[in-house]
XYZ file of C-alpha atoms in Angstrom:
696
model
C -57.838 -169.578 99.136
C -56.309 -166.240 100.523
C -53.225 -163.622 99.876
C -50.454 -164.776 98.949
C -47.178 -162.928 96.748
C -47.411 -161.373 93.048
C -44.093 -161.155 91.105
C -46.140 -158.407 89.332
C -48.782 -157.170 91.440
C -46.890 -157.600 95.314
C -48.650 -158.934 98.828
C -52.116 -160.418 98.132
C -55.244 -159.894 99.640
C -58.407 -161.305 97.561
C -59.889 -164.715 98.132
C -60.461 -166.804 95.673
C -62.498 -169.831 95.140
C -61.716 -173.319 93.107
C -64.504 -175.137 91.348
C -62.969 -179.249 91.593
C -65.521 -180.512 89.165
C -64.874 -177.141 86.830
C -61.251 -176.761 87.356
C -61.898 -172.583 87.129
C -61.105 -169.877 89.661
C -63.343 -167.434 90.949
C -62.663 -164.021 93.172
C -64.554 -164.010 95.038
C -66.871 -160.700 95.918
C -66.175 -158.813 99.475
C -69.472 -157.572 101.095
C -69.202 -153.622 100.831
C -69.924 -151.518 103.402
C -69.010 -148.291 104.469
C -67.054 -149.347 107.816
C -66.063 -152.502 105.415
C -62.644 -153.179 106.331
C -60.219 -155.356 104.913
C -56.452 -157.089 106.124
C -54.202 -155.370 103.990
C -52.182 -158.178 101.264
C -49.699 -160.237 102.870
C -47.258 -163.339 102.687
C -45.721 -166.251 104.984
C -48.852 -165.975 106.905
C -50.928 -167.840 108.896
C -54.275 -168.833 108.282
C -56.717 -171.973 108.902
C -60.354 -172.516 108.677
C -63.207 -173.392 111.361
C -66.264 -175.698 110.824
C -66.323 -174.968 107.330
C -67.576 -171.459 107.903
C -64.500 -169.223 108.464
C -61.266 -168.902 107.626
C -59.359 -167.112 110.193
C -56.149 -165.760 109.275
C -52.553 -164.046 111.751
C -49.758 -161.454 111.196
C -47.265 -162.488 108.018
C -45.189 -159.389 106.052
C -46.873 -157.123 103.112
C -44.904 -154.233 101.266
C -42.668 -152.441 103.034
C -44.032 -148.785 104.592
C -42.389 -145.730 105.615
C -42.346 -147.042 108.888
C -39.199 -150.082 108.471
C -40.660 -152.097 111.292
C -43.877 -152.338 110.729
C -43.221 -155.462 107.398
C -44.506 -157.866 109.553
C -47.877 -158.278 110.796
C -49.822 -158.523 114.136
C -52.954 -157.872 113.164
C -55.571 -160.941 112.961
C -58.811 -161.438 110.812
C -62.257 -162.976 110.422
C -63.542 -164.084 106.905
C -67.076 -165.603 107.141
C -67.522 -167.323 103.754
C -71.037 -167.823 103.792
C -71.188 -163.715 104.638
C -68.473 -162.849 102.278
C -67.455 -160.509 105.065
C -64.371 -159.293 107.033
C -63.708 -158.883 110.881
C -61.075 -157.597 112.209
C -60.696 -159.326 115.601
C -60.273 -157.055 118.447
C -56.804 -156.060 120.635
C -57.338 -157.313 124.363
C -55.809 -159.056 127.041
C -52.042 -160.846 126.011
C -51.508 -161.244 122.452
C -49.444 -162.987 120.708
C -45.943 -160.666 118.472
C -46.003 -160.136 115.499
C -45.044 -162.215 113.512
C -44.596 -164.266 109.908
C -43.556 -167.819 108.929
C -46.173 -169.354 111.411
C -48.435 -171.563 111.754
C -52.236 -171.536 112.976
C -53.825 -174.638 113.112
C -57.104 -175.515 114.275
C -57.579 -178.367 117.167
C -61.447 -180.149 116.863
C -60.513 -181.438 120.181
C -59.925 -177.826 121.851
C -62.259 -176.165 119.867
C -59.284 -173.270 119.449
C -56.057 -172.500 117.021
C -52.515 -172.823 117.616
C -50.057 -170.852 116.751
C -46.936 -172.280 116.496
C -43.420 -170.948 115.423
C -42.591 -168.196 113.274
C -39.694 -164.862 113.657
C -40.291 -161.612 112.756
C -36.997 -158.640 112.851
C -38.191 -157.151 116.850
C -38.576 -160.500 118.199
C -36.202 -162.735 116.164
C -38.257 -166.283 116.529
C -40.882 -166.888 118.281
C -41.081 -170.137 121.087
C -43.372 -169.772 122.954
C -46.614 -171.878 121.154
C -49.786 -170.029 122.028
C -53.833 -171.177 121.876
C -56.350 -168.377 120.761
C -60.710 -170.175 122.453
C -62.971 -169.674 119.713
C -65.626 -169.509 122.934
C -63.211 -167.158 125.052
C -62.231 -165.428 122.663
C -58.565 -164.787 123.786
C -55.589 -164.953 123.136
C -53.056 -166.753 125.846
C -49.441 -169.002 125.912
C -49.112 -173.186 126.126
C -46.821 -173.446 128.821
C -45.530 -176.733 127.044
C -42.720 -179.569 128.370
C -40.455 -181.328 126.683
C -37.824 -180.778 124.116
C -39.723 -178.617 121.752
C -38.196 -176.275 119.077
C -36.340 -173.658 120.600
C -37.560 -172.356 117.972
C -38.597 -171.811 114.695
C -40.461 -170.799 110.657
C -41.119 -171.976 107.477
C -42.124 -175.464 109.218
C -46.204 -177.202 108.293
C -48.516 -178.319 111.642
C -51.088 -180.358 111.174
C -53.575 -182.070 113.464
C -54.786 -185.415 113.748
C -57.261 -186.454 115.382
C -57.845 -189.972 116.166
C -54.207 -189.204 117.969
C -55.491 -185.830 118.957
C -51.849 -184.116 118.367
C -50.562 -181.518 116.740
C -47.821 -182.357 114.588
C -44.193 -180.016 113.485
C -42.195 -180.714 110.765
C -38.801 -179.711 109.371
C -38.526 -175.872 109.190
C -35.310 -173.411 110.080
C -34.755 -173.824 113.727
C -32.465 -172.893 116.297
C -30.117 -175.355 117.535
C -26.627 -176.529 117.949
C -25.968 -171.978 118.762
C -27.180 -171.187 115.024
C -29.999 -171.288 112.381
C -30.727 -173.953 109.673
C -32.790 -176.649 107.806
C -34.149 -179.129 109.729
C -36.292 -182.261 109.237
C -37.120 -182.774 112.721
C -40.946 -183.768 112.861
C -43.001 -182.871 116.877
C -45.172 -184.720 117.824
C -47.044 -181.537 120.410
C -49.495 -184.257 123.148
C -52.623 -181.112 123.723
C -53.973 -182.864 126.708
C -50.025 -183.526 128.393
C -48.508 -179.815 127.136
C -45.854 -182.456 126.251
C -43.587 -182.098 122.474
C -41.665 -185.496 121.323
C -39.060 -185.530 119.107
C -40.578 -188.530 116.804
C -36.749 -188.474 114.954
C -35.695 -190.401 117.727
C -37.879 -192.887 117.903
C -37.468 -193.804 114.120
C -33.376 -193.663 113.138
C -34.309 -194.581 110.267
C -32.388 -193.300 106.211
C -36.392 -192.781 104.492
C -37.119 -189.171 106.097
C -37.476 -186.746 104.676
C -34.229 -184.083 103.438
C -34.123 -181.012 105.088
C -36.822 -179.343 103.973
C -38.585 -175.026 104.061
C -41.082 -173.626 103.278
C -43.152 -177.356 101.991
C -46.923 -178.231 103.043
C -48.629 -180.700 104.711
C -52.236 -181.449 105.329
C -53.460 -185.246 107.292
C -56.064 -188.052 106.411
C -56.726 -190.158 109.316
C -53.886 -191.904 108.036
C -51.508 -190.223 107.182
C -49.897 -187.077 106.696
C -48.829 -185.269 102.919
C -45.875 -183.353 102.234
C -45.104 -182.285 99.323
C -42.474 -179.624 97.802
C -40.149 -177.682 99.592
C -37.341 -175.597 99.684
C -34.214 -178.386 99.435
C -30.772 -178.595 98.559
C -30.198 -180.012 96.569
C -33.450 -180.745 95.247
C -34.773 -183.988 93.293
C -37.624 -185.373 92.039
C -36.986 -188.274 93.752
C -37.634 -186.719 96.794
C -41.103 -184.236 96.904
C -43.842 -186.092 97.875
C -44.086 -188.328 101.316
C -46.418 -189.621 102.965
C -45.889 -190.291 107.207
C -47.634 -193.107 108.494
C -49.253 -193.119 111.706
C -49.424 -195.714 112.894
C -46.526 -196.986 112.158
C -44.056 -193.371 112.796
C -42.309 -193.628 109.054
C -42.239 -191.957 106.463
C -42.765 -193.415 102.709
C -41.742 -192.102 99.604
C -44.273 -191.621 97.695
C -41.955 -190.922 94.156
C -39.622 -193.606 94.640
C -38.751 -195.705 91.420
C -40.989 -198.414 93.283
C -44.562 -196.848 93.329
C -47.063 -197.158 91.113
C -48.026 -193.123 89.473
C -49.484 -191.846 86.801
C -49.227 -188.253 84.627
C -47.169 -185.604 84.412
C -44.727 -185.453 88.456
C -44.175 -182.095 90.398
C -42.567 -179.904 89.121
C -40.015 -178.308 91.667
C -41.757 -175.683 93.918
C -41.935 -174.091 97.338
C -44.182 -172.049 99.211
C -46.903 -173.870 97.761
C -50.190 -174.064 99.071
C -52.268 -177.864 99.742
C -55.474 -178.577 100.451
C -56.842 -182.164 100.552
C -60.786 -182.746 99.479
C -62.506 -183.828 102.682
C -62.781 -188.125 102.049
C -59.183 -187.692 101.330
C -59.571 -188.854 97.908
C -57.354 -186.308 95.638
C -54.938 -183.811 96.442
C -54.388 -180.093 95.805
C -50.834 -178.162 95.659
C -51.521 -174.902 94.384
C -49.103 -172.659 93.082
C -45.322 -171.493 94.804
C -41.998 -169.848 94.226
C -39.918 -172.606 91.063
C -38.082 -171.134 88.649
C -40.110 -168.402 88.478
C -43.622 -168.254 90.371
C -46.751 -170.538 89.748
C -50.104 -170.559 88.815
C -50.748 -173.783 88.347
C -52.959 -176.082 89.901
C -51.709 -179.469 90.560
C -54.204 -182.268 91.774
C -52.555 -185.425 92.733
C -55.494 -188.428 93.029
C -54.300 -191.295 95.443
C -56.112 -194.789 96.776
C -58.058 -194.916 99.510
C -55.562 -198.037 100.776
C -52.583 -196.355 100.059
C -50.378 -200.090 100.231
C -52.209 -199.736 96.047
C -49.361 -198.058 95.115
C -46.957 -201.133 95.063
C -47.912 -204.311 93.211
C -44.720 -205.826 93.494
C -44.462 -208.139 96.475
C -40.767 -207.498 97.178
C -41.960 -203.035 96.872
C -44.727 -203.702 99.298
C -43.875 -206.376 101.891
C -40.713 -203.106 102.847
C -43.311 -200.692 103.532
C -44.216 -201.557 107.883
C -48.405 -201.586 107.707
C -48.958 -203.130 104.336
C -49.752 -207.122 103.792
C -48.882 -208.991 100.521
C -51.703 -211.201 98.733
C -51.514 -213.641 95.029
C -53.949 -216.041 93.646
C -51.597 -219.021 92.729
C -52.251 -221.516 90.029
C -50.205 -224.285 90.966
C -46.720 -221.644 90.208
C -48.261 -218.751 88.208
C -49.476 -215.608 89.968
C -53.060 -214.498 88.429
C -53.353 -211.727 90.842
C -51.641 -210.557 93.536
C -52.140 -207.137 96.047
C -50.390 -205.041 98.493
C -52.762 -203.345 101.132
C -52.569 -202.591 104.605
C -52.036 -205.258 107.427
C -54.931 -204.271 109.443
C -57.251 -205.570 107.012
C -58.570 -208.728 105.127
C -57.263 -209.746 101.551
C -58.987 -207.710 99.169
C -58.664 -209.475 96.142
C -61.010 -211.576 94.581
C -61.021 -215.685 94.725
C -60.075 -216.969 91.032
C -61.662 -221.468 90.421
C -58.921 -223.467 91.619
C -55.705 -220.963 92.915
C -54.355 -221.710 96.439
C -54.018 -217.768 98.026
C -50.804 -216.739 99.108
C -50.824 -214.268 102.107
C -47.288 -212.254 103.051
C -49.030 -210.237 106.713
C -45.552 -207.748 106.595
C -44.906 -205.750 109.499
C -47.384 -204.560 112.080
C -46.272 -201.762 113.250
C -47.208 -199.394 116.994
C -47.111 -196.501 117.221
C -44.008 -194.052 118.649
C -41.679 -197.100 119.846
C -38.885 -197.673 119.741
C -35.938 -200.608 119.319
C -33.319 -198.389 121.133
C -33.337 -196.167 123.505
C -30.283 -195.715 123.626
C -30.412 -192.958 120.462
C -33.176 -191.032 122.053
C -31.679 -187.322 123.842
C -34.416 -186.017 125.475
C -35.814 -186.736 128.542
C -39.436 -186.244 127.222
C -39.108 -188.960 124.102
C -37.575 -191.612 126.127
C -40.183 -191.332 128.558
C -42.949 -191.321 126.332
C -41.918 -194.528 124.496
C -43.047 -197.549 126.707
C -40.485 -199.796 127.278
C -38.012 -197.057 127.867
C -36.611 -195.204 131.202
C -34.220 -192.004 131.827
C -31.901 -192.870 133.835
C -28.629 -190.618 135.338
C -29.437 -188.203 131.388
C -29.264 -191.425 129.646
C -32.974 -192.979 128.069
C -31.960 -196.647 128.446
C -34.686 -199.808 128.298
C -36.600 -201.532 131.729
C -34.936 -204.106 131.280
C -31.320 -202.026 132.393
C -30.892 -202.479 135.186
C -31.285 -198.903 137.141
C -31.049 -197.655 140.770
C -33.029 -194.933 140.932
C -35.110 -194.513 137.764
C -36.073 -191.070 136.815
C -40.428 -191.080 136.144
C -40.590 -187.665 135.626
C -38.340 -185.174 133.080
C -37.163 -181.620 134.653
C -38.193 -178.991 131.908
C -35.843 -176.124 131.639
C -36.885 -172.625 131.211
C -33.608 -171.453 130.043
C -34.606 -171.613 126.257
C -34.067 -168.758 123.853
C -32.778 -168.288 121.051
C -31.469 -164.221 121.542
C -30.490 -162.495 124.443
C -33.719 -160.158 124.726
C -35.596 -163.624 125.427
C -33.678 -164.928 127.732
C -32.810 -162.276 129.672
C -36.921 -161.998 130.043
C -36.949 -165.178 131.722
C -36.364 -164.591 135.315
C -32.800 -166.490 136.425
C -31.711 -167.166 133.121
C -28.712 -165.528 131.270
C -27.734 -164.984 128.162
C -24.180 -166.690 127.022
C -22.028 -164.971 124.229
C -19.750 -167.192 123.601
C -21.930 -170.403 123.753
C -25.059 -168.369 121.878
C -27.513 -170.059 124.566
C -29.799 -169.382 127.513
C -27.899 -170.849 130.449
C -29.292 -171.058 134.559
C -28.144 -168.053 136.496
C -28.122 -169.790 139.836
C -26.683 -166.366 141.949
C -30.216 -164.414 139.991
C -33.015 -165.631 140.581
C -34.006 -161.500 138.977
C -34.737 -161.443 135.024
C -31.467 -159.103 134.117
C -31.886 -156.259 131.672
C -32.371 -156.442 128.268
C -30.769 -153.673 127.828
C -27.155 -155.123 127.875
C -28.651 -157.351 124.665
C -26.795 -156.051 120.946
C -30.034 -154.305 119.080
C -31.832 -156.295 116.240
C -30.485 -155.694 113.441
C -33.645 -154.474 112.641
C -32.477 -151.177 114.893
C -29.910 -150.340 112.843
C -30.917 -147.776 110.058
C -27.630 -146.990 108.307
C -26.410 -149.283 106.135
C -22.797 -148.979 107.785
C -22.636 -149.643 111.309
C -25.404 -152.467 110.495
C -22.501 -154.528 108.503
C -20.617 -154.503 111.905
C -22.631 -156.161 113.744
C -22.115 -160.086 113.742
C -25.089 -161.799 111.822
C -27.112 -159.079 110.207
C -27.136 -158.308 106.507
C -27.974 -154.877 104.502
C -30.610 -155.322 101.971
C -30.046 -153.366 99.355
C -33.608 -152.742 98.167
C -35.200 -152.706 101.352
C -32.664 -150.081 102.898
C -33.108 -152.883 105.962
C -30.413 -153.869 108.189
C -31.989 -158.130 108.865
C -31.146 -160.372 109.884
C -28.877 -163.252 108.508
C -31.298 -165.877 110.954
C -34.345 -164.826 109.458
C -33.167 -163.999 105.571
C -35.216 -166.856 104.169
C -38.276 -165.681 104.815
C -38.098 -161.961 104.806
C -35.936 -161.386 101.441
C -38.038 -164.647 99.619
C -38.904 -163.519 96.197
C -35.972 -160.987 95.619
C -38.096 -158.701 97.488
C -34.504 -157.713 99.616
C -32.656 -157.090 96.408
C -29.127 -157.486 96.509
C -28.275 -158.138 100.124
C -24.371 -156.887 101.629
C -22.808 -158.845 103.594
C -20.424 -157.181 105.909
C -16.890 -158.026 103.515
C -18.631 -155.757 101.948
C -19.072 -152.261 103.877
C -17.601 -150.385 100.416
C -20.327 -150.476 98.689
C -23.343 -149.621 100.985
C -25.178 -147.665 99.513
C -25.984 -144.357 102.415
C -28.778 -142.759 102.123
C -28.408 -138.638 101.722
C -29.821 -138.449 105.200
C -27.256 -139.945 106.827
C -24.614 -137.641 105.831
C -24.472 -134.748 107.749
C -21.709 -132.323 105.797
C -22.252 -130.625 102.730
C -18.930 -132.238 101.335
C -19.439 -135.183 101.951
C -23.687 -135.442 101.561
C -23.087 -133.581 98.105
C -20.597 -136.258 97.055
C -22.997 -138.737 96.433
C -24.897 -138.346 92.536
C -28.692 -138.003 94.005
C -28.313 -136.415 97.758
C -28.488 -132.701 97.576
C -27.603 -130.049 100.563
C -30.866 -128.277 101.905
C -28.735 -124.900 103.956
C -29.082 -123.411 106.831
C -28.553 -119.624 107.098
C -25.798 -118.653 107.838
C -21.833 -119.745 107.855
C -22.430 -122.412 110.277
C -22.539 -124.884 107.627
C -25.897 -126.772 109.601
C -28.204 -128.245 106.562
C -30.014 -132.156 105.932
C -28.917 -134.089 103.452
C -31.713 -135.279 100.741
C -32.082 -137.042 97.679
C -33.170 -135.479 94.516
C -32.168 -133.455 91.368
C -29.703 -130.697 90.120
C -33.993 -128.395 89.935
C -34.899 -129.069 93.708
C -35.517 -131.869 96.308
C -37.909 -135.055 95.544
C -39.608 -134.988 98.638
C -41.330 -131.360 98.785
C -40.179 -128.037 100.045
C -36.056 -127.168 102.062
C -38.113 -126.123 104.533
C -40.340 -129.368 104.562
C -37.450 -131.102 105.290
C -35.369 -129.660 107.686
C -39.087 -129.868 109.536
C -39.587 -133.787 109.777
C -35.393 -134.184 109.886
C -35.842 -131.945 113.110
C -39.042 -133.656 114.218
C -36.950 -137.607 114.107
C -34.532 -135.738 115.407
C -35.844 -134.528 118.994
C -37.996 -137.715 119.092
C -35.681 -139.595 118.472
C -35.147 -141.700 122.447
C -31.811 -144.218 121.301
C -29.743 -141.396 120.182
C -30.647 -138.198 122.508
C -30.078 -135.115 120.952
C -26.872 -132.717 122.503
C -28.856 -130.052 124.560
C -27.290 -127.954 121.570
C -29.283 -129.344 119.062
C -33.032 -129.155 120.947
C -31.786 -125.322 121.462
C -31.326 -125.021 117.605
C -34.073 -127.293 116.658
C -36.580 -125.533 118.971
C -35.778 -122.448 118.108
C -36.456 -123.075 114.172
C -39.364 -124.912 114.673
C -40.804 -122.074 116.248
C -39.764 -119.429 113.836
C -41.135 -120.204 110.402
C -40.129 -117.401 108.378
C -36.348 -119.367 108.151
C -35.666 -120.269 104.516
C -33.819 -122.898 103.507
C -31.956 -123.070 99.810
C -30.988 -126.620 97.426
C -27.733 -126.886 96.676
C -26.313 -129.544 94.701
C -23.112 -129.092 92.703
C -21.063 -126.412 95.308
C -21.725 -125.727 98.181
C -22.796 -122.058 100.361
C -19.854 -121.058 102.298
C -19.583 -121.680 105.698
C -16.914 -121.644 108.213
C -16.045 -124.838 109.376
C -12.992 -123.461 111.393
C -15.722 -123.408 113.669
C -17.990 -125.254 113.427
C -15.976 -128.003 113.616
C -16.426 -129.396 109.439
C -12.758 -129.985 108.847
C -10.335 -132.537 109.083
C -7.240 -130.761 110.432
C -5.521 -133.231 112.993
C -6.327 -131.576 115.932
C -2.640 -132.144 117.765
C -0.305 -130.708 114.786
C -2.935 -127.748 112.569
C -4.755 -125.585 112.668
C -7.433 -125.087 110.495
C -7.591 -121.228 108.332
C -11.055 -120.543 107.345
C -11.721 -119.682 103.116
C -13.814 -118.330 101.383
C -14.241 -120.837 99.676
C -13.761 -123.890 102.031
C -10.597 -124.136 104.274
C -7.028 -124.731 104.610
C -4.736 -127.047 107.587
C -0.979 -126.001 108.179
C 1.177 -127.193 110.805
C 1.046 -125.701 114.007
C 3.873 -124.369 116.390
C 6.189 -126.805 116.944
C 4.821 -129.612 113.483
C 6.963 -129.349 110.440
C 5.401 -129.574 106.942
C 6.335 -133.602 106.013
C 6.084 -136.331 103.271
C 2.850 -137.905 105.799
C 0.994 -134.458 106.491
C 3.044 -131.803 109.929
C 5.396 -133.991 111.546
C 6.712 -132.716 115.051
C 10.016 -131.160 115.794
C 12.841 -131.377 117.264
C 15.825 -128.792 117.498
C 18.585 -131.449 118.291
C 17.351 -133.888 116.610
C 17.729 -137.846 117.711
C 19.832 -139.370 116.880
C 19.229 -142.489 117.827
C 15.121 -142.281 118.278
C 12.307 -140.864 116.654
C 10.438 -137.485 117.503
C 7.272 -138.217 118.516
C 6.635 -134.727 119.835
C 7.733 -131.248 119.769
C 11.194 -131.209 121.748
C 10.268 -134.779 122.372
C 12.591 -137.890 121.371
C 11.534 -141.874 122.071
C 14.735 -143.715 121.691
C 15.543 -146.913 120.845
C 16.711 -149.723 123.075
C 19.672 -149.631 124.730
C 20.093 -145.451 124.150
C 18.970 -142.382 126.565
C 19.303 -138.399 126.132
C 17.935 -135.824 125.242
C 19.309 -136.294 121.585
C 18.875 -140.385 122.269
C 22.319 -140.235 121.848
C 24.140 -141.926 124.704
C 24.421 -145.884 125.261
C 23.647 -147.350 127.813
C 26.195 -149.273 129.635
C 23.987 -153.395 129.758
C 26.358 -154.702 126.626
C 22.999 -154.135 124.492
C 20.258 -156.522 126.507
C 18.571 -153.572 128.363
C 18.001 -150.423 128.939
C 18.947 -147.645 131.701
C 17.516 -145.386 134.367
C 18.683 -142.118 132.659
C 22.095 -140.377 131.314
C 23.381 -140.200 134.768
C 22.968 -144.285 136.124
C 24.228 -145.660 132.486
C 24.356 -148.937 134.814
C 22.264 -149.349 136.288
C 20.237 -151.689 134.061
C 16.234 -152.425 134.116
C 15.181 -155.564 133.005
C 17.753 -157.801 131.179
C 16.360 -159.409 128.193
C 18.090 -162.349 126.009
C 17.851 -164.661 128.628
C 20.614 -162.402 130.379
C 20.508 -161.362 133.877
C 22.704 -158.529 136.455
C-alpha cells in the first residue's frame, strides 16, 4: 500500500506491506543510494500493480507549497517490489496533465496502463483517456467514441480480462451543465474504442445509489463495490456485486443475504484489494466520522449464489438457480447456485430432486430499446437499431436505419477545453460546448474566464461564479472540484459569494499604509520619502514575520516585474528598477502608525475628484469643498445661487428640473397640461413626448 492522507502527518509517501497470514503490517525499507529519489507524499493518486512486480503511480494531491498551483501533481513513478527501489519516469513526448481523483488501471491484454478521468485546478475535468504503453514507454491520448463521461473524478475503474473491457462506475461527472454525483456504469471496449452506458440497458431499481470516493475490485465473474460518500448513508447500501454476465447489480447487504461477522463501517476513500484466487477481499483505511486505520477482511463463496439459502431470495437474482432434496414434502437440503452449473447437492436416499433454473441472463442486452438515449449504447445491443435520432427495436419498421453513430467532437466541460477543439464554441448561457459551423479554427482561449485558481485574493475570487475561497489554503477553488480538493478538511472554512464581508485578505493585497494597519496581523514596510510607497506584510510590533523590510520589498518588486497577467505601469517599472539597482535604500517597519506621506500627491486620499480639494496635513489629509460647493449632510453639495424652485441642484449653477418645468431655476411651468415637457422657457407650448395616454 502506497501513500494516502493522515490527519496527523498529512500526505504520505511510505510503502507498507500487510501479511494476510499473520495479520500484521510491515513498513517496506526503500533502497537508499546517493542518487535515489522518492515520490512526494500524495493522496487521490492513480496506482496499479503490473506483473505482480512493479507498482506504478501517477499524479495526485500533495501538501500546499510556496507556489499555490502545484498541489496537483503530474509526475509518474514506478516501484520495483523485488529490489525495493523507486524510479521516476522521465517526461518526454506528450504527457497527461496534472490531475487527481483519476484512475490508473492495468490492461493485461495490451500490456498498458489506462488513465481515466480526474480533475485539476488549472485544467478542470479531464475529458481524455490516456494510455501508457509499457513496451514503448510513452503516453498517448485515445480517441474514444460513444457517450462516455465528458469529465469524471472520484470514480472506480476495473479491467475485466474475460471480456477485455474496462468498467467505470460512479464518481462526480460533468453532465446537464453541472457537476453531480452519479451511479452511472460505463463500459469501455478497447478494441472498438467505444463507450457504452450500461444503465440504459437495464433500468432496474436495484442499482446502487450515486456515490463518490468508493472502491472496487474484480473477480472473473463479478465487480465488487464498497462504500463511498453518499447521502444519506445506509448500511444496506454499502456492498454490491456487479455481474458481468447479467449486467445486474446484486446487493450483498440486503436482509436476505447470509452474513457473518462485523459489518462495514461508514467510510469513503478507502483502499480495496482482492486475493488472487478471489476468496477474500481486504478493505483498508478510509475516512468516515474520523480517519480509519482498520483492515476489514471479507470472505466470499466461490459461487455468490450460495449467499441466498432460501428459494424465493435465490430466484430473485438473475443467474442463480435453485435445487433441493425432498422426502415427501419435507425439504431435507437446499442450495442456491449459479444456473450455468449443475446442482451441487449430494443425493439423499429416498429423496426427490427439485430444481428451478431461474432467470438465464445474457450480458449487455436490453428488452426495452426505447430506454436507451444514445446511439452508441443502442447499436451495442443486438436487438436494437438507431432510427431517426431514437433507439427502436429491430422489429420496428425503419426506412433509413443508421448503422454507425456520428461522433460529437465538441465534448468539453469548460470554455478553455472547448476553445481548444477546432470548430467548437462555448455557449455561456447553456454552459456547454457546441459546434461552430462558421469557423473551423479553434477559438482563442483568451476570451474565456480564468480558472478559479488564478484569482489570488478572496474578494476577486468570490466575484466569479462557481469560485470559492479556502481560508486555510489562502486559495481560490472551484465548487466543481471542492469535494476532492478539500477532503479531510484541508481547506478549512470555505467562503462562498455571499460571504464576501468575511474575506480574510492577505497583507500583501493592501497597497496603502492606512488600509494595511487596520488589520492586526499586518504592518507596513515604508520606502524613504513622502510618496507613501511600501509593502504591507505580516508581522508584529517588533518586526516583519518574513525577514527584513528590505528582503520583503525586494521579493515584492521581483514579483511585480514578473507578473505576466497584470503587467506593471511604466512608472512602476522605473521606480522598481531604480530600487533594485540601488541596494543602499533602507526600508522602515511601521506597525501602529503610518509614516508621514503626502496623500494629495500620491493619490492615497479619498477626496471626491469633482467636489473636493485635498489638503495635506502633518498627520493625514483633509478634504475641503471646492469652488461652487458647500458642506452638506452628504458631503460637499453643489450650489445654485438662484435656487432650484421645482428641481434639484446637480452641479454648480445647474438645476435638474422636475417633470413639466423649465428655466434656470426651474420656476416656469410648461403649457402641456402636466402631460409633457416643453422645449424651453420661450417655447412653453411646444410639447415634447406626451405621457398618460395623451397626444398633441
